[in-house]
mmCIF file of C-alpha atoms in Angstrom:
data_model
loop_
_atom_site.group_PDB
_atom_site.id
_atom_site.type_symbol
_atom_site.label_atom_id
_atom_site.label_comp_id
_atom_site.label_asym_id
_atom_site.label_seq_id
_atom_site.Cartn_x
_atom_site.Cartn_y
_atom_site.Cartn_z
ATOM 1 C CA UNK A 1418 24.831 -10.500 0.229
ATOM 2 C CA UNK A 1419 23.666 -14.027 1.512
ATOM 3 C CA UNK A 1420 25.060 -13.686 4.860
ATOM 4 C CA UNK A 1421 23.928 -10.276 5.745
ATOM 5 C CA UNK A 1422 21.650 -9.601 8.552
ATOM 6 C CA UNK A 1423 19.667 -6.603 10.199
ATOM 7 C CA UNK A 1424 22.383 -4.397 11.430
ATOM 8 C CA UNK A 1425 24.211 -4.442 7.873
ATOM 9 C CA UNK A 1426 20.878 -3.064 6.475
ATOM 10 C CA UNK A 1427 20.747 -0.601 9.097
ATOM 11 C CA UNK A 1428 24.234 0.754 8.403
ATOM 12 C CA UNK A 1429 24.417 1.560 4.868
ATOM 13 C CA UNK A 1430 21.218 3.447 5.398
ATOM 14 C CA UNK A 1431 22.523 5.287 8.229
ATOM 15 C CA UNK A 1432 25.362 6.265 5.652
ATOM 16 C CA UNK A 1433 23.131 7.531 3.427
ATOM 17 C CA UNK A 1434 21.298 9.160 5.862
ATOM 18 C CA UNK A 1435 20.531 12.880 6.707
ATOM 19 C CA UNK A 1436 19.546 14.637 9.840
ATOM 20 C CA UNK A 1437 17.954 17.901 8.016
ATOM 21 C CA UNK A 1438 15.730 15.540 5.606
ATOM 22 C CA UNK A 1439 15.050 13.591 8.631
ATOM 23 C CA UNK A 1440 13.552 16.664 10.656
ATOM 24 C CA UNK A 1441 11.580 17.302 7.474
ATOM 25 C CA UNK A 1442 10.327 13.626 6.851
ATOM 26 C CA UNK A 1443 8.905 14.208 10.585
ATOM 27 C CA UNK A 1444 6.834 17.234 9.328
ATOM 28 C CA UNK A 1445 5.573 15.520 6.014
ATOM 29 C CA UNK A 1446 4.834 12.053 7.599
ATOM 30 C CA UNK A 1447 2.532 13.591 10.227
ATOM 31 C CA UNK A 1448 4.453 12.498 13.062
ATOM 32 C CA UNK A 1449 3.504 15.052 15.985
ATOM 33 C CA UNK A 1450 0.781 14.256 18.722
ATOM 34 C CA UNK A 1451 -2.672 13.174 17.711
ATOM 35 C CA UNK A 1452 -1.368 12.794 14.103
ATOM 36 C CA UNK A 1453 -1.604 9.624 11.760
ATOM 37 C CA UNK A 1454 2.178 9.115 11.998
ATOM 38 C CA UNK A 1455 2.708 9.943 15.420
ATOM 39 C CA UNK A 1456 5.714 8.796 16.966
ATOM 40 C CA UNK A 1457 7.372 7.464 13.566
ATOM 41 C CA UNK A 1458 10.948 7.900 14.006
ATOM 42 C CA UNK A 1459 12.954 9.074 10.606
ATOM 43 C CA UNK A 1460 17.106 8.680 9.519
ATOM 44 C CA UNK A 1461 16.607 10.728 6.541
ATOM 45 C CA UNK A 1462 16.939 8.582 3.917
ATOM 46 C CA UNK A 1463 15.245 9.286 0.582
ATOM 47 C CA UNK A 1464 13.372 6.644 -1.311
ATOM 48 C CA UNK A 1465 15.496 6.247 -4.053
ATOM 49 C CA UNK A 1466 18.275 5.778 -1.670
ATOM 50 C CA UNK A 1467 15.946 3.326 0.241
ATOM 51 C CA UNK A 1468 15.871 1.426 -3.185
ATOM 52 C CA UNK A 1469 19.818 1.525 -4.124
ATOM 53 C CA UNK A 1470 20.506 -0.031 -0.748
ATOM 54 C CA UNK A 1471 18.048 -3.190 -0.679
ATOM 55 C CA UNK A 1472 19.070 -4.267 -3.903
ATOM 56 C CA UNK A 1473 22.326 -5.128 -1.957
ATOM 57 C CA UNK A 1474 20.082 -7.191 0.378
ATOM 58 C CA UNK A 1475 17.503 -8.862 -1.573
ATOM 59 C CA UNK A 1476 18.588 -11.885 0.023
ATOM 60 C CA UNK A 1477 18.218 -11.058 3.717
ATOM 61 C CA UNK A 1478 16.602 -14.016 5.354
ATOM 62 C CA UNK A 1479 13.138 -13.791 7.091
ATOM 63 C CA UNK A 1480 13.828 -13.434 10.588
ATOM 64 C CA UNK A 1481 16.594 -10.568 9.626
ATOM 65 C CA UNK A 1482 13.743 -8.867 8.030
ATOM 66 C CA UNK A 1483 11.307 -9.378 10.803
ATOM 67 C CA UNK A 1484 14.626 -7.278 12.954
ATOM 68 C CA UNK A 1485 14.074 -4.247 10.695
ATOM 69 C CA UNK A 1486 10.123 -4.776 10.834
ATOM 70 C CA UNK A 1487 10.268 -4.332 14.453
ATOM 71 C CA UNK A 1488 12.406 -0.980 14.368
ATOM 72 C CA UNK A 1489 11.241 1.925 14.744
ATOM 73 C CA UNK A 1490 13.249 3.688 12.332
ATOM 74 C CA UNK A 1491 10.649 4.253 9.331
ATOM 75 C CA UNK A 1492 13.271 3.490 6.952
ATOM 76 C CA UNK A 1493 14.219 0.436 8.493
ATOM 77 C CA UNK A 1494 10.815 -1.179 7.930
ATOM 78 C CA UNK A 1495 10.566 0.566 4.638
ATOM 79 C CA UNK A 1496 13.828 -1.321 3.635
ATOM 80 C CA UNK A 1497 12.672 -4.629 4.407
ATOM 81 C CA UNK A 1498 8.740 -4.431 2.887
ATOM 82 C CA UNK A 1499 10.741 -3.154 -0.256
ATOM 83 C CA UNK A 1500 13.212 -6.453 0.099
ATOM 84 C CA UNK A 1501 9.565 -8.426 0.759
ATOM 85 C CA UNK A 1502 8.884 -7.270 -2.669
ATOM 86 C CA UNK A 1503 11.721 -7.917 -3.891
ATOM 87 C CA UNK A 1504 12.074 -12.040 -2.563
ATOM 88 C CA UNK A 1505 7.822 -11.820 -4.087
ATOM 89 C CA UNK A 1506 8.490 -10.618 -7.302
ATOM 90 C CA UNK A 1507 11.498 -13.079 -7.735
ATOM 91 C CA UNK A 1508 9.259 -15.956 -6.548
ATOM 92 C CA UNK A 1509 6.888 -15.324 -9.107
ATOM 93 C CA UNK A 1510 8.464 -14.821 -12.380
ATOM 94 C CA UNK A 1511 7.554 -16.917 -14.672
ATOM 95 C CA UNK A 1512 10.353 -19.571 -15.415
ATOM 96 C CA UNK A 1513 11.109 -19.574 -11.697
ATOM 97 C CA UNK A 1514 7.381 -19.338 -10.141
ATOM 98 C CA UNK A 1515 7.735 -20.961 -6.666
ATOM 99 C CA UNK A 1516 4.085 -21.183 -4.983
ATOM 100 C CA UNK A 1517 5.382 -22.098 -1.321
ATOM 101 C CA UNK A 1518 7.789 -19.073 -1.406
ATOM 102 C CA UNK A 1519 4.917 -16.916 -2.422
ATOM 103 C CA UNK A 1520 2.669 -18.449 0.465
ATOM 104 C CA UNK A 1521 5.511 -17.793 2.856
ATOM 105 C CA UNK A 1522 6.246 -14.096 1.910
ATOM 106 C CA UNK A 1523 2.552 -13.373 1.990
ATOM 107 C CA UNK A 1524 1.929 -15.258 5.073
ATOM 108 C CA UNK A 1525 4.636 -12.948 6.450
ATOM 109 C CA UNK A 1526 3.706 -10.017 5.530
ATOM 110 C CA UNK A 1527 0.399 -10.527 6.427
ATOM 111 C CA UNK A 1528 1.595 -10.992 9.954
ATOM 112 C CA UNK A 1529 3.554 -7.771 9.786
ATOM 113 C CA UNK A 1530 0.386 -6.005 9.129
ATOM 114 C CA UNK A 1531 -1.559 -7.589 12.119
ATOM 115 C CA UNK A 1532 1.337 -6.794 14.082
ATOM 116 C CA UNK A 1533 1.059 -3.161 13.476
ATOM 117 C CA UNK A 1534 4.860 -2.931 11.527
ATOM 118 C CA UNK A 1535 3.259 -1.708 7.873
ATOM 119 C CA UNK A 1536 1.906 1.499 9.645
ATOM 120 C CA UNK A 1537 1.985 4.753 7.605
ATOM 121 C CA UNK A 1538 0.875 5.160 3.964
ATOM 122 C CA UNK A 1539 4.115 4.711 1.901
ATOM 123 C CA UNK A 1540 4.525 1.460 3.379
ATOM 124 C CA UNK A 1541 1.344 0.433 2.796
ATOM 125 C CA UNK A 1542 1.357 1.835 -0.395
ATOM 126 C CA UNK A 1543 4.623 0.272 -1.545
ATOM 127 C CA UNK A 1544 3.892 -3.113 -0.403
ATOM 128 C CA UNK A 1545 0.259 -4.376 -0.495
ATOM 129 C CA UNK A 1546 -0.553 -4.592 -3.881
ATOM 130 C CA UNK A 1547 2.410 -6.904 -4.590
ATOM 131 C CA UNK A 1548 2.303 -9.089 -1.394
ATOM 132 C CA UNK A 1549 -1.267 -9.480 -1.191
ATOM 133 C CA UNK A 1550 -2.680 -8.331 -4.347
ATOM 134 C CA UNK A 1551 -0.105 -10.368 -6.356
ATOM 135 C CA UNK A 1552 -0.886 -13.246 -4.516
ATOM 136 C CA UNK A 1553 -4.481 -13.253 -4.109
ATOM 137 C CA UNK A 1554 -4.923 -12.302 -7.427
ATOM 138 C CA UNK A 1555 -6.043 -15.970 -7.861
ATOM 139 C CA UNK A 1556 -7.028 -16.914 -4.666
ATOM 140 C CA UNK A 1557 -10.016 -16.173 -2.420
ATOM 141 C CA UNK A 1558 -9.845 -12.973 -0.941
ATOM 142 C CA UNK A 1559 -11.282 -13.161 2.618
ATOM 143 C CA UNK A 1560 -8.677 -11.719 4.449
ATOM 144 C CA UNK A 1561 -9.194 -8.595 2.543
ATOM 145 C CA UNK A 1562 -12.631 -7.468 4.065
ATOM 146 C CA UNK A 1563 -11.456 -8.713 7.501
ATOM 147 C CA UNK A 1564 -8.984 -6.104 7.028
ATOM 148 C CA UNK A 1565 -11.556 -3.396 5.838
ATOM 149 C CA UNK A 1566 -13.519 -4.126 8.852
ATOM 150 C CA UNK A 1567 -10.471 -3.421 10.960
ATOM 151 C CA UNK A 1568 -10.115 -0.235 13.566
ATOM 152 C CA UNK A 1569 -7.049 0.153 12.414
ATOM 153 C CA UNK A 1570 -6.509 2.699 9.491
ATOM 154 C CA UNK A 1571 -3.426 0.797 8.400
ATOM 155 C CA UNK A 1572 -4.896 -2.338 8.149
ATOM 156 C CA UNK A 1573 -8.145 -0.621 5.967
ATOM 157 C CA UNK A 1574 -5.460 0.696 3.377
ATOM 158 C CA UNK A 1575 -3.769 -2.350 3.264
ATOM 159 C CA UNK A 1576 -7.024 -3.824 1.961
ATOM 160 C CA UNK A 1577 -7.920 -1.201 -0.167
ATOM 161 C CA UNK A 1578 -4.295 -1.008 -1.585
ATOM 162 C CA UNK A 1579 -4.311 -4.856 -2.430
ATOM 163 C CA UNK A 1580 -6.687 -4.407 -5.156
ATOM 164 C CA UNK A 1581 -4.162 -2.116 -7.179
ATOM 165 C CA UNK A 1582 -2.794 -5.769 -7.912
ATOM 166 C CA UNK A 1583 -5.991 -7.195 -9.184
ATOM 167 C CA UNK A 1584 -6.939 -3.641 -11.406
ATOM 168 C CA UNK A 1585 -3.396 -4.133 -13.592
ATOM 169 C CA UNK A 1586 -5.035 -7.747 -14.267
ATOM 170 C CA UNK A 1587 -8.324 -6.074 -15.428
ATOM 171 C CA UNK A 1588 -10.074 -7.512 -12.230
ATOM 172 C CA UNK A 1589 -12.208 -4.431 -10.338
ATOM 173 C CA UNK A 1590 -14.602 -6.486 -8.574
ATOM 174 C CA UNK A 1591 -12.567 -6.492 -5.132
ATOM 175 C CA UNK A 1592 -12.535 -2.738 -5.688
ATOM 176 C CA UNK A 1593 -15.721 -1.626 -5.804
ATOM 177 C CA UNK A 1594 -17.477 -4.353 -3.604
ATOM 178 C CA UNK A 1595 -14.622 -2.731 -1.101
ATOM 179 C CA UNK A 1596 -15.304 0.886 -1.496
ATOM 180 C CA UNK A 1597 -18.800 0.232 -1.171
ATOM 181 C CA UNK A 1598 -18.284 -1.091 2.213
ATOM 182 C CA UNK A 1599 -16.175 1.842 3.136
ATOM 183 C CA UNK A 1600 -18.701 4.579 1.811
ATOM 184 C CA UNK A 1601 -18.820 5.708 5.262
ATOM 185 C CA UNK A 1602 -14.898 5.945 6.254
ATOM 186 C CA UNK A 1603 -13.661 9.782 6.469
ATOM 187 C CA UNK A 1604 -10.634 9.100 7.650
ATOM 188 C CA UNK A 1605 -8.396 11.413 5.059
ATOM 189 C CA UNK A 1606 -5.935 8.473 4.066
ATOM 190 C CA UNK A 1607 -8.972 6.397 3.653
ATOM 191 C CA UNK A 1608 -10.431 8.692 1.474
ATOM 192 C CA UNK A 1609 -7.796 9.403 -0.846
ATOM 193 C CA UNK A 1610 -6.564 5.236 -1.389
ATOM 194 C CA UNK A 1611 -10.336 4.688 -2.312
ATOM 195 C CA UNK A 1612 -11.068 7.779 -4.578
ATOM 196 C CA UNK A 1613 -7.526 6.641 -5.978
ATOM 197 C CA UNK A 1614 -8.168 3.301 -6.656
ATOM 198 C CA UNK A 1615 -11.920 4.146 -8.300
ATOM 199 C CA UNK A 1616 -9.684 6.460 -10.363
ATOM 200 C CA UNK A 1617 -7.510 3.298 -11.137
ATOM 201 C CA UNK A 1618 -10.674 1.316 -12.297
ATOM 202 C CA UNK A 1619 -11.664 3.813 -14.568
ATOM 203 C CA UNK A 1620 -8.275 3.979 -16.253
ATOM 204 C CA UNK A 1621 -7.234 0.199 -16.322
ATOM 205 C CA UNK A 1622 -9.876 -1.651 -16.228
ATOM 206 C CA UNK A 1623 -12.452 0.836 -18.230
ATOM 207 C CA UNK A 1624 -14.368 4.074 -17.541
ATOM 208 C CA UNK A 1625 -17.981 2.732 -17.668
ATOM 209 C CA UNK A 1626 -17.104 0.225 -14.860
ATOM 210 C CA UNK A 1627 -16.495 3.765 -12.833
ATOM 211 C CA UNK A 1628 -18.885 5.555 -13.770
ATOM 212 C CA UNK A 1629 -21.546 2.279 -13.602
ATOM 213 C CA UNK A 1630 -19.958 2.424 -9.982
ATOM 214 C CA UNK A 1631 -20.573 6.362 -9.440
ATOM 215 C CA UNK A 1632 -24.020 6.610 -10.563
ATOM 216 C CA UNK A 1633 -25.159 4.051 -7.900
ATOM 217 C CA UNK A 1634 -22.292 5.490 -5.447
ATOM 218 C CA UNK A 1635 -21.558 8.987 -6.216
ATOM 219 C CA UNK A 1636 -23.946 10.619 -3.625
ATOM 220 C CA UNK A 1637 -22.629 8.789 -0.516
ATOM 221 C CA UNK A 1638 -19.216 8.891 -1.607
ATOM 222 C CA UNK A 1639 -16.752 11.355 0.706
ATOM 223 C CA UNK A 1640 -15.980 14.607 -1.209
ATOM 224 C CA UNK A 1641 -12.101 13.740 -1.214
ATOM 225 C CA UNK A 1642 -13.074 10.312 -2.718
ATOM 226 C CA UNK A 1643 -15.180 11.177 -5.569
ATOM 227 C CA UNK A 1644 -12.483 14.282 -6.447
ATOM 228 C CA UNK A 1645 -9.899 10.988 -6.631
ATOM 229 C CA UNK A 1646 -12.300 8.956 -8.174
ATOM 230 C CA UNK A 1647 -13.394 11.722 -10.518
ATOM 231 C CA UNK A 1648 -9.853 12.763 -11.333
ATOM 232 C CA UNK A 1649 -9.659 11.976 -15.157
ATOM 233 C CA UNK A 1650 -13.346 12.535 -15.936
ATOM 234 C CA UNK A 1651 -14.165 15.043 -18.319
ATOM 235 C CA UNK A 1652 -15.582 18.549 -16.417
ATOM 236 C CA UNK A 1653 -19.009 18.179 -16.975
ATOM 237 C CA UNK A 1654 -18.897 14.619 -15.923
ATOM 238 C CA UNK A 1655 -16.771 15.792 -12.532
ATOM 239 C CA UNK A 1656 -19.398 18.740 -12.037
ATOM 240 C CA UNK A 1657 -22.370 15.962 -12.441
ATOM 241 C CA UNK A 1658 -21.397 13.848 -9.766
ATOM 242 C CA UNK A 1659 -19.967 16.353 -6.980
ATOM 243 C CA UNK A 1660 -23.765 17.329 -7.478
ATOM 244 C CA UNK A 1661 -24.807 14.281 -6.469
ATOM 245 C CA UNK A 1662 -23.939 14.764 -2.781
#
């Protein structure tokens, strides 16, 4: 649908939409006072759902998806990071690789984070390492630890949820320069996206780079972390390193 624009998006999700999943979307996104989601605001719309719906509007021209960025339905901005994605991964196939489209939606999204729009973990989760990762993959990667260094929890995932992009190409050196920075960062979701991507290392890019990482690491590492990190590591390995601390 070249034509279509914010509201369209808006109303085939609100036909797929359900009031009882919405009230328990609340619950499961943390959205009450004082919680990491609070005030997110939910249709009901599952993921898959989410998915059949942008594929009719992978098309939808930047400023239509800046209108759904600034909602603050959670599906809404869902919908238009996954049609982000979408206008990326198009960009950057290979017979039809267009570098100033890539620069654009990167340069957008970017903004979107700054702005505080990519603010709960599946959105972070669903969108960074494509639309940073994928394009910084061969670029410098600055903006990354100006992001880790960021009060904002959102912003720190973001960073740390790039590098998935840069693991799949066998690249962990983002990764663990990261997580060393963040050694000290208990904040939960923090916790779990770097034990997760230390897991990642060890499983794409090879387990002595992990454990190379965990015998210098290991002791100041958060206890959720390493049990991420430490996932896929045999028992006695696991037992070895929760020592550590």
């Amino acid at each position: 649908m070249t034509d279509a624009i914010a509201t369209d998006v808006k109303d085939a999700l609100a036909a797929v939409a359900s009031a009882e999943r919405a009230a328990g979307s609340a619950r499961f996104f943390k959205t009450g006072p004082g919680e990491y989601g609070e005030g997110d605001v939910f249709l009901g719309v599952t993921v898959p759902d989410t998915r059949r719906v942008v594929k009719r509007f992978v098309d939808l021209p930047l400023a239509e998806i800046d209108a759904l960025l600034d909602s603050p339905v959670h599906e809404h901005r869902l919908a238009a990071l996954l049609i982000l994605v979408a206008q990326f991964e198009r960009a950057s196939a290979s017979r039809t690789r267009n570098e100033s489209v890539r620069r654009e939606l990167a340069a957008f999204y970017l903004a979107a984070v700054r702005h505080g729009s990519v603010n709960n973990w599946d959105l972070v989760d669903s969108s960074a390492p494509t639309l940073l990762g994928g394009y910084l993959l061969d670029r410098p990667r600055d903006v990354l630890f100006e992001l880790a260094s960021s009060e904002v929890l959102w912003q720190r995932r973001v960073a740390v949820l790039a590098t998935f992009g840069f693991i799949n190409a066998s690249d962990a050196s983002t990764t663990l320069e990261l997580a060393e920075r963040l050694l000290d960062d208990r904040a939960d979701l923090m916790q779990k996206a770097v034990g997760w991507m230390l897991r990642e290392v060890g499983k794409r890019v090879g387990r002595e780079v992990l454990t190379g990482f965990l015998d210098m690491h290991a002791a100041s590492l958060g206890r959720t972390a390493l049990s991420y990190a430490t996932e896929h590591l045999p028992a006695e390995e696991r037992a070895r390193y929760r020592a550590m601390r």
